[in-house]
């Protein structure tokens, strides 16, 4: 409930159009509505263009479809993460604007154009097995509206490929580094770049990679100052944070 | 070495002003010179106002003093982290502008005013035992030049204190959350705030807190989207990242 | 062997109806019989209305059926936990009063009404993936006879939903908090509620949630005083303890 | 802000005594005021007779003294946990009613009599090295007002001592089990007793006890249904929970 | 190469039937043959009646059959552990004396009677899910020739069942305790029994049992002196050790 | 309460010297007395010559002295483990027969000769840093009465030293292997010896030895069948078990 | 781009055969080309005969085929690791020279003879379940061109088999030890051999082998000086390192 | 016992100078004597110039002195690792040729010149806190006789320093990389260099570096093929292995 709505209720009471009892009834949900985080939350979402997100892991296809339909009824955008092909097939029937990022396992049904920010997010990834996580971030950033560039397969073992792309590094506003195995890529990028760096360890690797723990620890201990770390395989969260940082700039641009 | 410089070399060869041998010699260091990260690195530091940082843990007082004197000779700023009282006593003799943040164990000798950015960083912390880490971040941000606000002792067990300060949360450009024990504060702040949130687990607690692992895992698994995590007790790194994010905005302001 | 039985033996010896040798023989099993925990155990179960529980994990359908039939022959109640659909199909044939809580995977065949206690247990849970564990607790409490209320999907990231239901929190005699990922919900509820809080970490989540370890550690380190923790996914145990605490009140009510 | 207060505001608007703007202003802080947890929190503390608790670990003697003096000014009770002899010496000067439980490292300055509840809490502990944690719980329960009985040094290796005290077990309303090393005592007590059992692992032991992890895991996996677990060495938290459970009964007794 | 064979070689050299060169050649493998552990090994096996053991995990049926046939050709006994039904079906064709302990997943083809030792090994186990490991030990002991008694389903939560069988405990020469979850049974048995106790943690349980780690740690930290621990689920190894201890007594009996 | 005592009670009842009430009273403690484990326990100790053991870690010198004096009053033997020099100095005053195994940190005051068993226990250890644990076992075995041989400093890196002593291995009735770092010695000895082998990992080593975890895991995974493992640094427990196994042979010898 | 090629470009510019623009174009990739690691990399590969390696885990058959075809177009050798039968079937169609090491899951299509080095690498392995990892190393070494000898199934439990093959140990230039479970084999070989020893822990084993962690820790803590360790199951990496060490000798031989 | 000695025994038997019985007696110790590893061991040491090494951790000064004197009596070289100043002071008195590498805590008393090999070992290290481990390796290599170069303080965060020294990398025969915190340096060096790379994780760092585990895991998971890993802080072992690899080349040079 926005301030103007409260004013409307109060005015109706004043003019007698609304009895005190009915006003009380309407304000009954005020503590919650008035708590304002819900509202702020809403505003923030609108402001950030952040649509509802459906985490598909462990949900049945029908459940996902039902949630999606409810959101679409409210003219909302759809982002479904960790979504398999059969979820896509079902959503495609619901709305044929549905787009599937197969590698990143993200389905989107958006009512606006993607990538409209002036500043951009760069996603850097190590080996080919890190691409699914990088693509989850990619699809999320598309859906959130941030412009994205990618620099894949630039692992530390062939470090010249990364060095050769220094200019790409320099042009980004924020950098997401996605790497499994030794996770060393985050430190190297963090050492080269002046921008905020968000590191995402992946569960790729075997043996003592322990499903991503090795890369996670590497990144937490990065000797490059100012590298922050997400949960293992959490391309989604990295995108959310990168978008928020990107917006720090966008808002100022809009404010001009 | 920029393209135009290569053109200059090539033209000199063409016109005979430069022998092939000498041209080869000049191009010999090209890979490194052309890499430019050393230089870029320098530029970045200057641009960000990020002074040299001396990590005192495991260094002897004389060593710290020697490094500090060398930096001061070059008119550089001093930031010494994890610094004990005796290091401060020694640096105070070297330069009586030395300032000691005793809780955060940071010593600074700065030639510029602190907190000159327009945007500000908010540091939120849980219990009193988390304050040293929060203060390390505070002192670092002061030294880097970011404006800082703090909201200490707002642990989850008394959540109304945090809710009562929602407006403080909303005014920051970036938020650092410092918390030990259960580390739950990061999720609660992450759920309330639209800004980028950087979470720092601390080693405070006992038993199954395992020196900060419990808080670290809580934060990595935060259900609030877009919370990134630093190493345990790494107030320094959180400040560096928060400053970089803050600068995303500052640069745009300056560009106007 | 109750005291009166010992008296009977002694009297028989006194009157000569029993030789010393035969009396010794009868007292031979005294340690065990007199220990009475087997019997006490039985009494306790009866007193608490706690029926036999069949843990189905790793048992074949026929085994579960056989155990159930034996209990039913003795007019006992059936509670089968971690039970799949095929177990339910088989038990339904044995006794068509069988009820299946599909989400919580609990089957019950009860001869009494559920939820007859005056005091109630509140089950609070975070995300939808925590519901199966919450429902295991729910079904168990039903079977044990405690009244139950539930407050699902009130995760920390949308904390206003929880705050909006403060009154529900206050009306319970005991609270069970079921949460995975960061497990922060237990600390927040523990900070709001005066009642005993039992926290159940769940294995939902991915990456550094390590199958529930993250939530487990969060809960063990809760800064809210007086939160106790169960094994990961142990909705069953939480229900048993909550019921025991609930009975502390019931017994006194009955004693009036 | 209670409903009647909202009605008052609305009525004032209706009658013109309050402008819409001023009414909006007064409703602005509604969410927080109406939340009332701060107040509720206070009430709960008063109702439970739970005095402020000072956690001394990492605080300097002067700090503890200052906090204590402020509480005493407000006629509050003092409980200081993890307190060393020098803290006691200082508090003894402040108020010579100060009492020191040396083993449990708890100092109390109380204005009421201890142990006034009708129901009692039983503390069972394994070896002599577990006594400090048991005594922390003991001192806390004294301060909170619960009656306490203890059964120390009844480890599993000499199980007859425990069995011999079955009647003591049966008379308690709640049982706290404190044990290190293999932590098996919790399972054995949990198997014998019908009451709620709170298990506290201790860090006593060596080698593969890993500072209490072995006992912690044993207790989390207890085959006795309804055993809940606290953090390692957390006698304080166990006492808080045991007291809350004890109060479930007390309140009903008082309500008669 | 047995001493008599060396004597034969030496004698042949002496009598000239063997040249020094040829003798050297034949003695070339002496280090190994003379090392005698191979032979000792053999002797030990024969002496202990310990047949070759085939660990089937990860072997194909044909491989197991081939190995078994080779052993049978040499009139050897067959013990195949971790064997599935299809391995049994195949071995049954090879030799219809093949016997399958389905629970313990052990197949044996023996040419002697089982259980011929005077002393006996007692296997005690906790829940029904520990039985497979207990039965692996059982089948192994049968095959090795030790007499076996079992006491299953005597978990700590119903401790009277164990106490009621004290005499069974006392009659064994060695005791194997098999338990998962909290593993507390080993401590209780170790406290009651004077005999050597071998504890086998099992991987049964869920959540914080971590596939048997909880039980393993409990047992390693047993407060009962003189309890030794095997690898998780290693019923095979426990049987080998128990048999060796049992033989300490048997050999002396034979020596009379 | 021994059977004859029960007979005495029953006879007194029969003859009228004891009323039924008084007999009941005397039999009241029967469950416990009759449980006999306390007594059995005692008997076992006497039978095994196992004196009371005082674990000194965390006890003050006065406490140890007080316990020792009480045992000596009852003509008992003293074994104090993990005892420092000052404990020895104090016990030497109490009884100058006190003997200190300085390396193993064990003090004994014995009234009988050590090493009287016919069979012997062999203690094999790896490096010099493992000797304290080996000597704890040695001193314990001396005190318990088992004959002991030692084979120290025969680490796997110089395996010929071990092989050269095969005959020493063969003569023992039980073997204790004490090793830190890689703990590989247990597997090698287990492969060479037919006897029961008890492995004790030690906390010697650094880095990834993790205070003995590496050696512990090595030993639990030993490919030599029939090796059982004690807690890290638990020379005491290994001695207890080795003595129990040794007694399996001794009892039979006595029985002849 | 080699120095002579730069000279050629420069000379062409000088002589006017190349315009400055075209020269710039050709030097455009200089930073990268001149960085020389790419080239060095190439040279090194050629020099070492190290063909491109395709890691098949997580790649689809078509992907592997496509990569292979591209390499074959450039006359390159193919090594595909972690390759299943269906990958082999597909590659066999592409080039019928394809050879499959089924146990080691390595497919090779080579244009040169294998095993041409003078020095050889010895692969020693413990149990049969370690053979796949050993064979991965074997197939890699074949493909790289190092001569290989193998000594399989020489586990520590039957140490005489290893001792009997001392001469085989002595003849190798480098030794790879592959072992799971207790991993003790690396220490024993390291103690016997003067050569560089590379230890590869395998994930074979169960329970407390924790998927190879036990063997990994054993090897890291080896008391034999100079044993280095690879990731769990990393036969591929061990082969690469062994080949590099082998080449240290080969190069010198060639240099003569 | 060398072959010629066996021939001598056989000849003596043939000629009758030795009876068969006496020959058998002399061959009795053959397994060990003939095993020759003791001797081989000696030869290897001599051949490699590897002097006895005294690990000082946990040894008293007198013990170290005594061992050193015994070695010096036999004209042996002394290497004492993990040695403190007081050990050096004591050894300096024994032999004033004693040299102390204070950072690496290694004392040497050598009778030959250091660094005589033609090939050299390069030690690369990250931060200043890694230098002690690097210097332990340095001092060891000096003592063993390998030529050494060092490249310190070339952490990944300033990667250009490393790239600028590519030629130093290329000139070494073996490379040791010493790094703590994120341990990423090993991957970067491994990607640049064609030589064998030995990685040593150090315990420097804090929080989630877990005493070197983070760096250890990073290195085990290095994406650069052919990097082998030593135990945490094991500069000693890295030096031994590097020296062995260096000798692969030296021996061939000598063989010319």
PDB file of N, CA and C in Angstrom, chain A residues 156-159 163 180-184 187-188 190-192 205-210 213-214 217-224, chain H residues 156-159 163 181-184 187-188 190-192 205-210 213-214 217-225:
ATOM      1  N   UNK A 156      43.732 -20.400 -16.622  1.00  0.00           N
ATOM      2  CA  UNK A 156      45.051 -19.945 -16.196  1.00  0.00           C
ATOM      3  C   UNK A 156      46.173 -20.698 -16.893  1.00  0.00           C
ATOM      4  N   UNK A 157      45.909 -21.973 -17.277  1.00  0.00           N
ATOM      5  CA  UNK A 157      46.968 -22.753 -17.912  1.00  0.00           C
ATOM      6  C   UNK A 157      47.371 -22.176 -19.275  1.00  0.00           C
ATOM      7  N   UNK A 158      46.494 -21.381 -19.896  1.00  0.00           N
ATOM      8  CA  UNK A 158      46.856 -20.701 -21.142  1.00  0.00           C
ATOM      9  C   UNK A 158      46.650 -19.211 -20.953  1.00  0.00           C
ATOM     10  N   UNK A 159      47.424 -18.644 -20.045  1.00  0.00           N
ATOM     11  CA  UNK A 159      47.149 -17.305 -19.505  1.00  0.00           C
ATOM     12  C   UNK A 159      47.247 -16.205 -20.559  1.00  0.00           C
ATOM     13  N   UNK A 163      45.440 -12.450 -21.171  1.00  0.00           N
ATOM     14  CA  UNK A 163      46.216 -11.214 -21.268  1.00  0.00           C
ATOM     15  C   UNK A 163      45.925 -10.502 -22.594  1.00  0.00           C
ATOM     16  N   UNK A 180      36.186 -23.551 -12.075  1.00  0.00           N
ATOM     17  CA  UNK A 180      36.202 -24.727 -11.208  1.00  0.00           C
ATOM     18  C   UNK A 180      37.624 -25.186 -10.994  1.00  0.00           C
ATOM     19  N   UNK A 181      37.817 -26.441 -10.698  1.00  0.00           N
ATOM     20  CA  UNK A 181      39.128 -27.045 -10.457  1.00  0.00           C
ATOM     21  C   UNK A 181      39.939 -26.208  -9.452  1.00  0.00           C
ATOM     22  N   UNK A 182      41.012 -25.525  -9.918  1.00  0.00           N
ATOM     23  CA  UNK A 182      41.838 -24.779  -8.971  1.00  0.00           C
ATOM     24  C   UNK A 182      41.311 -23.365  -8.710  1.00  0.00           C
ATOM     25  N   UNK A 183      40.360 -22.902  -9.470  1.00  0.00           N
ATOM     26  CA  UNK A 183      39.765 -21.588  -9.236  1.00  0.00           C
ATOM     27  C   UNK A 183      40.734 -20.426  -9.306  1.00  0.00           C
ATOM     28  N   UNK A 184      41.927 -20.649  -9.866  1.00  0.00           N
ATOM     29  CA  UNK A 184      42.977 -19.628  -9.842  1.00  0.00           C
ATOM     30  C   UNK A 184      42.651 -18.425 -10.719  1.00  0.00           C
ATOM     31  N   UNK A 187      41.892 -15.033  -9.028  1.00  0.00           N
ATOM     32  CA  UNK A 187      43.024 -14.250  -8.529  1.00  0.00           C
ATOM     33  C   UNK A 187      43.721 -13.510  -9.660  1.00  0.00           C
ATOM     34  N   UNK A 188      43.869 -14.182 -10.794  1.00  0.00           N
ATOM     35  CA  UNK A 188      44.569 -13.557 -11.906  1.00  0.00           C
ATOM     36  C   UNK A 188      43.760 -12.379 -12.446  1.00  0.00           C
ATOM     37  N   UNK A 190      41.445 -10.744 -10.802  1.00  0.00           N
ATOM     38  CA  UNK A 190      41.443  -9.756  -9.718  1.00  0.00           C
ATOM     39  C   UNK A 190      42.716  -8.936  -9.671  1.00  0.00           C
ATOM     40  N   UNK A 191      43.830  -9.546 -10.096  1.00  0.00           N
ATOM     41  CA  UNK A 191      45.099  -8.824 -10.111  1.00  0.00           C
ATOM     42  C   UNK A 191      45.203  -7.879 -11.295  1.00  0.00           C
ATOM     43  N   UNK A 192      44.508  -8.201 -12.375  1.00  0.00           N
ATOM     44  CA  UNK A 192      44.600  -7.377 -13.594  1.00  0.00           C
ATOM     45  C   UNK A 192      43.579  -6.241 -13.633  1.00  0.00           C
ATOM     46  N   UNK A 205      35.386 -30.607 -12.074  1.00  0.00           N
ATOM     47  CA  UNK A 205      36.632 -31.157 -11.548  1.00  0.00           C
ATOM     48  C   UNK A 205      36.353 -32.524 -10.966  1.00  0.00           C
ATOM     49  N   UNK A 206      37.358 -33.137 -10.361  1.00  0.00           N
ATOM     50  CA  UNK A 206      37.163 -34.473  -9.773  1.00  0.00           C
ATOM     51  C   UNK A 206      38.130 -34.612  -8.605  1.00  0.00           C
ATOM     52  N   UNK A 207      38.074 -35.735  -7.915  1.00  0.00           N
ATOM     53  CA  UNK A 207      38.993 -35.996  -6.818  1.00  0.00           C
ATOM     54  C   UNK A 207      38.971 -34.885  -5.785  1.00  0.00           C
ATOM     55  N   UNK A 208      40.147 -34.329  -5.496  1.00  0.00           N
ATOM     56  CA  UNK A 208      40.283 -33.345  -4.442  1.00  0.00           C
ATOM     57  C   UNK A 208      39.684 -31.979  -4.782  1.00  0.00           C
ATOM     58  N   UNK A 209      38.889 -31.910  -5.853  1.00  0.00           N
ATOM     59  CA  UNK A 209      38.152 -30.656  -6.066  1.00  0.00           C
ATOM     60  C   UNK A 209      36.924 -30.667  -5.161  1.00  0.00           C
ATOM     61  N   UNK A 210      36.573 -31.842  -4.669  1.00  0.00           N
ATOM     62  CA  UNK A 210      35.507 -31.994  -3.696  1.00  0.00           C
ATOM     63  C   UNK A 210      34.254 -31.205  -4.084  1.00  0.00           C
ATOM     64  N   UNK A 213      34.758 -27.334  -3.596  1.00  0.00           N
ATOM     65  CA  UNK A 213      35.343 -26.771  -2.372  1.00  0.00           C
ATOM     66  C   UNK A 213      36.721 -26.191  -2.653  1.00  0.00           C
ATOM     67  N   UNK A 214      37.513 -26.899  -3.458  1.00  0.00           N
ATOM     68  CA  UNK A 214      38.860 -26.412  -3.759  1.00  0.00           C
ATOM     69  C   UNK A 214      38.792 -25.020  -4.383  1.00  0.00           C
ATOM     70  N   UNK A 217      37.622 -22.337  -1.836  1.00  0.00           N
ATOM     71  CA  UNK A 217      38.658 -21.898  -0.903  1.00  0.00           C
ATOM     72  C   UNK A 217      39.693 -21.025  -1.606  1.00  0.00           C
ATOM     73  N   UNK A 218      40.078 -21.414  -2.804  1.00  0.00           N
ATOM     74  CA  UNK A 218      41.026 -20.598  -3.572  1.00  0.00           C
ATOM     75  C   UNK A 218      40.511 -19.171  -3.668  1.00  0.00           C
ATOM     76  N   UNK A 219      39.252 -19.041  -4.011  1.00  0.00           N
ATOM     77  CA  UNK A 219      38.684 -17.721  -4.255  1.00  0.00           C
ATOM     78  C   UNK A 219      38.543 -16.929  -2.953  1.00  0.00           C
ATOM     79  N   UNK A 220      38.160 -17.590  -1.888  1.00  0.00           N
ATOM     80  CA  UNK A 220      38.046 -16.900  -0.594  1.00  0.00           C
ATOM     81  C   UNK A 220      39.407 -16.385  -0.145  1.00  0.00           C
ATOM     82  N   UNK A 221      40.470 -17.075  -0.550  1.00  0.00           N
ATOM     83  CA  UNK A 221      41.820 -16.703  -0.134  1.00  0.00           C
ATOM     84  C   UNK A 221      42.552 -15.901  -1.193  1.00  0.00           C
ATOM     85  N   UNK A 222      41.825 -15.415  -2.172  1.00  0.00           N
ATOM     86  CA  UNK A 222      42.480 -14.707  -3.266  1.00  0.00           C
ATOM     87  C   UNK A 222      43.396 -13.605  -2.757  1.00  0.00           C
ATOM     88  N   UNK A 223      44.623 -13.573  -3.267  1.00  0.00           N
ATOM     89  CA  UNK A 223      45.555 -12.521  -2.844  1.00  0.00           C
ATOM     90  C   UNK A 223      45.221 -11.197  -3.525  1.00  0.00           C
ATOM     91  N   UNK A 224      44.335 -11.228  -4.524  1.00  0.00           N
ATOM     92  CA  UNK A 224      43.928  -9.979  -5.152  1.00  0.00           C
ATOM     93  C   UNK A 224      42.849  -9.334  -4.285  1.00  0.00           C
TER      94      UNK A 224
ATOM     95  N   UNK H 156      50.487 -13.888  -7.802  1.00  0.00           N
ATOM     96  CA  UNK H 156      49.578 -13.813  -8.933  1.00  0.00           C
ATOM     97  C   UNK H 156      48.927 -12.432  -9.053  1.00  0.00           C
ATOM     98  N   UNK H 157      48.739 -11.748  -7.906  1.00  0.00           N
ATOM     99  CA  UNK H 157      48.071 -10.445  -7.946  1.00  0.00           C
ATOM    100  C   UNK H 157      48.893  -9.420  -8.739  1.00  0.00           C
ATOM    101  N   UNK H 158      50.180  -9.661  -8.899  1.00  0.00           N
ATOM    102  CA  UNK H 158      51.015  -8.774  -9.716  1.00  0.00           C
ATOM    103  C   UNK H 158      51.720  -9.617 -10.758  1.00  0.00           C
ATOM    104  N   UNK H 159      50.934 -10.191 -11.634  1.00  0.00           N
ATOM    105  CA  UNK H 159      51.397 -11.275 -12.499  1.00  0.00           C
ATOM    106  C   UNK H 159      52.478 -10.830 -13.488  1.00  0.00           C
ATOM    107  N   UNK H 163      55.722 -12.686 -15.406  1.00  0.00           N
ATOM    108  CA  UNK H 163      55.856 -12.731 -16.867  1.00  0.00           C
ATOM    109  C   UNK H 163      57.162 -12.098 -17.307  1.00  0.00           C
ATOM    110  N   UNK H 181      47.995 -18.897   0.910  1.00  0.00           N
ATOM    111  CA  UNK H 181      46.709 -18.272   0.577  1.00  0.00           C
ATOM    112  C   UNK H 181      45.967 -19.038  -0.521  1.00  0.00           C
ATOM    113  N   UNK H 182      45.854 -18.437  -1.734  1.00  0.00           N
ATOM    114  CA  UNK H 182      45.081 -19.117  -2.774  1.00  0.00           C
ATOM    115  C   UNK H 182      45.912 -20.110  -3.583  1.00  0.00           C
ATOM    116  N   UNK H 183      47.212 -20.107  -3.408  1.00  0.00           N
ATOM    117  CA  UNK H 183      48.063 -21.101  -4.083  1.00  0.00           C
ATOM    118  C   UNK H 183      47.995 -21.071  -5.598  1.00  0.00           C
ATOM    119  N   UNK H 184      47.454 -19.986  -6.167  1.00  0.00           N
ATOM    120  CA  UNK H 184      47.225 -19.931  -7.613  1.00  0.00           C
ATOM    121  C   UNK H 184      48.524 -19.859  -8.411  1.00  0.00           C
ATOM    122  N   UNK H 187      49.543 -22.895 -10.563  1.00  0.00           N
ATOM    123  CA  UNK H 187      48.860 -23.077 -11.848  1.00  0.00           C
ATOM    124  C   UNK H 187      49.431 -22.153 -12.915  1.00  0.00           C
ATOM    125  N   UNK H 188      49.716 -20.920 -12.527  1.00  0.00           N
ATOM    126  CA  UNK H 188      50.226 -19.959 -13.497  1.00  0.00           C
ATOM    127  C   UNK H 188      51.620 -20.372 -13.970  1.00  0.00           C
ATOM    128  N   UNK H 190      52.866 -23.381 -13.799  1.00  0.00           N
ATOM    129  CA  UNK H 190      52.675 -24.637 -14.528  1.00  0.00           C
ATOM    130  C   UNK H 190      52.184 -24.410 -15.952  1.00  0.00           C
ATOM    131  N   UNK H 191      51.433 -23.335 -16.161  1.00  0.00           N
ATOM    132  CA  UNK H 191      50.949 -23.026 -17.505  1.00  0.00           C
ATOM    133  C   UNK H 191      52.024 -22.413 -18.383  1.00  0.00           C
ATOM    134  N   UNK H 192      52.990 -21.741 -17.769  1.00  0.00           N
ATOM    135  CA  UNK H 192      54.048 -21.063 -18.524  1.00  0.00           C
ATOM    136  C   UNK H 192      55.244 -21.954 -18.825  1.00  0.00           C
ATOM    137  N   UNK H 205      48.498 -17.299   5.621  1.00  0.00           N
ATOM    138  CA  UNK H 205      47.113 -16.936   5.339  1.00  0.00           C
ATOM    139  C   UNK H 205      46.304 -16.973   6.620  1.00  0.00           C
ATOM    140  N   UNK H 206      45.004 -16.727   6.514  1.00  0.00           N
ATOM    141  CA  UNK H 206      44.147 -16.765   7.718  1.00  0.00           C
ATOM    142  C   UNK H 206      42.750 -17.179   7.288  1.00  0.00           C
ATOM    143  N   UNK H 207      41.860 -17.322   8.250  1.00  0.00           N
ATOM    144  CA  UNK H 207      40.470 -17.667   7.952  1.00  0.00           C
ATOM    145  C   UNK H 207      40.365 -18.945   7.142  1.00  0.00           C
ATOM    146  N   UNK H 208      39.697 -18.841   6.002  1.00  0.00           N
ATOM    147  CA  UNK H 208      39.427 -20.020   5.193  1.00  0.00           C
ATOM    148  C   UNK H 208      40.652 -20.559   4.464  1.00  0.00           C
ATOM    149  N   UNK H 209      41.849 -20.099   4.827  1.00  0.00           N
ATOM    150  CA  UNK H 209      43.035 -20.757   4.262  1.00  0.00           C
ATOM    151  C   UNK H 209      43.286 -22.046   5.043  1.00  0.00           C
ATOM    152  N   UNK H 210      42.686 -22.145   6.232  1.00  0.00           N
ATOM    153  CA  UNK H 210      42.717 -23.360   7.044  1.00  0.00           C
ATOM    154  C   UNK H 210      44.119 -23.951   7.155  1.00  0.00           C
ATOM    155  N   UNK H 213      45.279 -25.619   3.801  1.00  0.00           N
ATOM    156  CA  UNK H 213      44.426 -26.545   3.052  1.00  0.00           C
ATOM    157  C   UNK H 213      43.958 -25.913   1.747  1.00  0.00           C
ATOM    158  N   UNK H 214      43.619 -24.634   1.793  1.00  0.00           N
ATOM    159  CA  UNK H 214      43.141 -23.968   0.572  1.00  0.00           C
ATOM    160  C   UNK H 214      44.203 -24.056  -0.520  1.00  0.00           C
ATOM    161  N   UNK H 217      44.648 -27.672  -1.828  1.00  0.00           N
ATOM    162  CA  UNK H 217      43.605 -28.114  -2.758  1.00  0.00           C
ATOM    163  C   UNK H 217      43.751 -27.427  -4.112  1.00  0.00           C
ATOM    164  N   UNK H 218      44.052 -26.137  -4.086  1.00  0.00           N
ATOM    165  CA  UNK H 218      44.268 -25.428  -5.350  1.00  0.00           C
ATOM    166  C   UNK H 218      45.315 -26.151  -6.179  1.00  0.00           C
ATOM    167  N   UNK H 219      46.414 -26.493  -5.531  1.00  0.00           N
ATOM    168  CA  UNK H 219      47.528 -27.094  -6.266  1.00  0.00           C
ATOM    169  C   UNK H 219      47.200 -28.500  -6.752  1.00  0.00           C
ATOM    170  N   UNK H 220      46.483 -29.273  -5.937  1.00  0.00           N
ATOM    171  CA  UNK H 220      46.102 -30.620  -6.367  1.00  0.00           C
ATOM    172  C   UNK H 220      45.178 -30.558  -7.577  1.00  0.00           C
ATOM    173  N   UNK H 221      44.404 -29.467  -7.678  1.00  0.00           N
ATOM    174  CA  UNK H 221      43.446 -29.328  -8.769  1.00  0.00           C
ATOM    175  C   UNK H 221      43.973 -28.470  -9.905  1.00  0.00           C
ATOM    176  N   UNK H 222      45.270 -28.201  -9.914  1.00  0.00           N
ATOM    177  CA  UNK H 222      45.825 -27.327 -10.934  1.00  0.00           C
ATOM    178  C   UNK H 222      45.423 -27.760 -12.336  1.00  0.00           C
ATOM    179  N   UNK H 223      44.951 -26.786 -13.118  1.00  0.00           N
ATOM    180  CA  UNK H 223      44.570 -27.132 -14.492  1.00  0.00           C
ATOM    181  C   UNK H 223      45.807 -27.263 -15.373  1.00  0.00           C
ATOM    182  N   UNK H 224      46.968 -26.860 -14.887  1.00  0.00           N
ATOM    183  CA  UNK H 224      48.188 -27.042 -15.660  1.00  0.00           C
ATOM    184  C   UNK H 224      48.651 -28.480 -15.480  1.00  0.00           C
ATOM    185  N   UNK H 225      48.766 -29.220 -16.573  1.00  0.00           N
ATOM    186  CA  UNK H 225      49.102 -30.641 -16.488  1.00  0.00           C
ATOM    187  C   UNK H 225      50.520 -30.849 -15.988  1.00  0.00           C
TER     188      UNK H 225
END
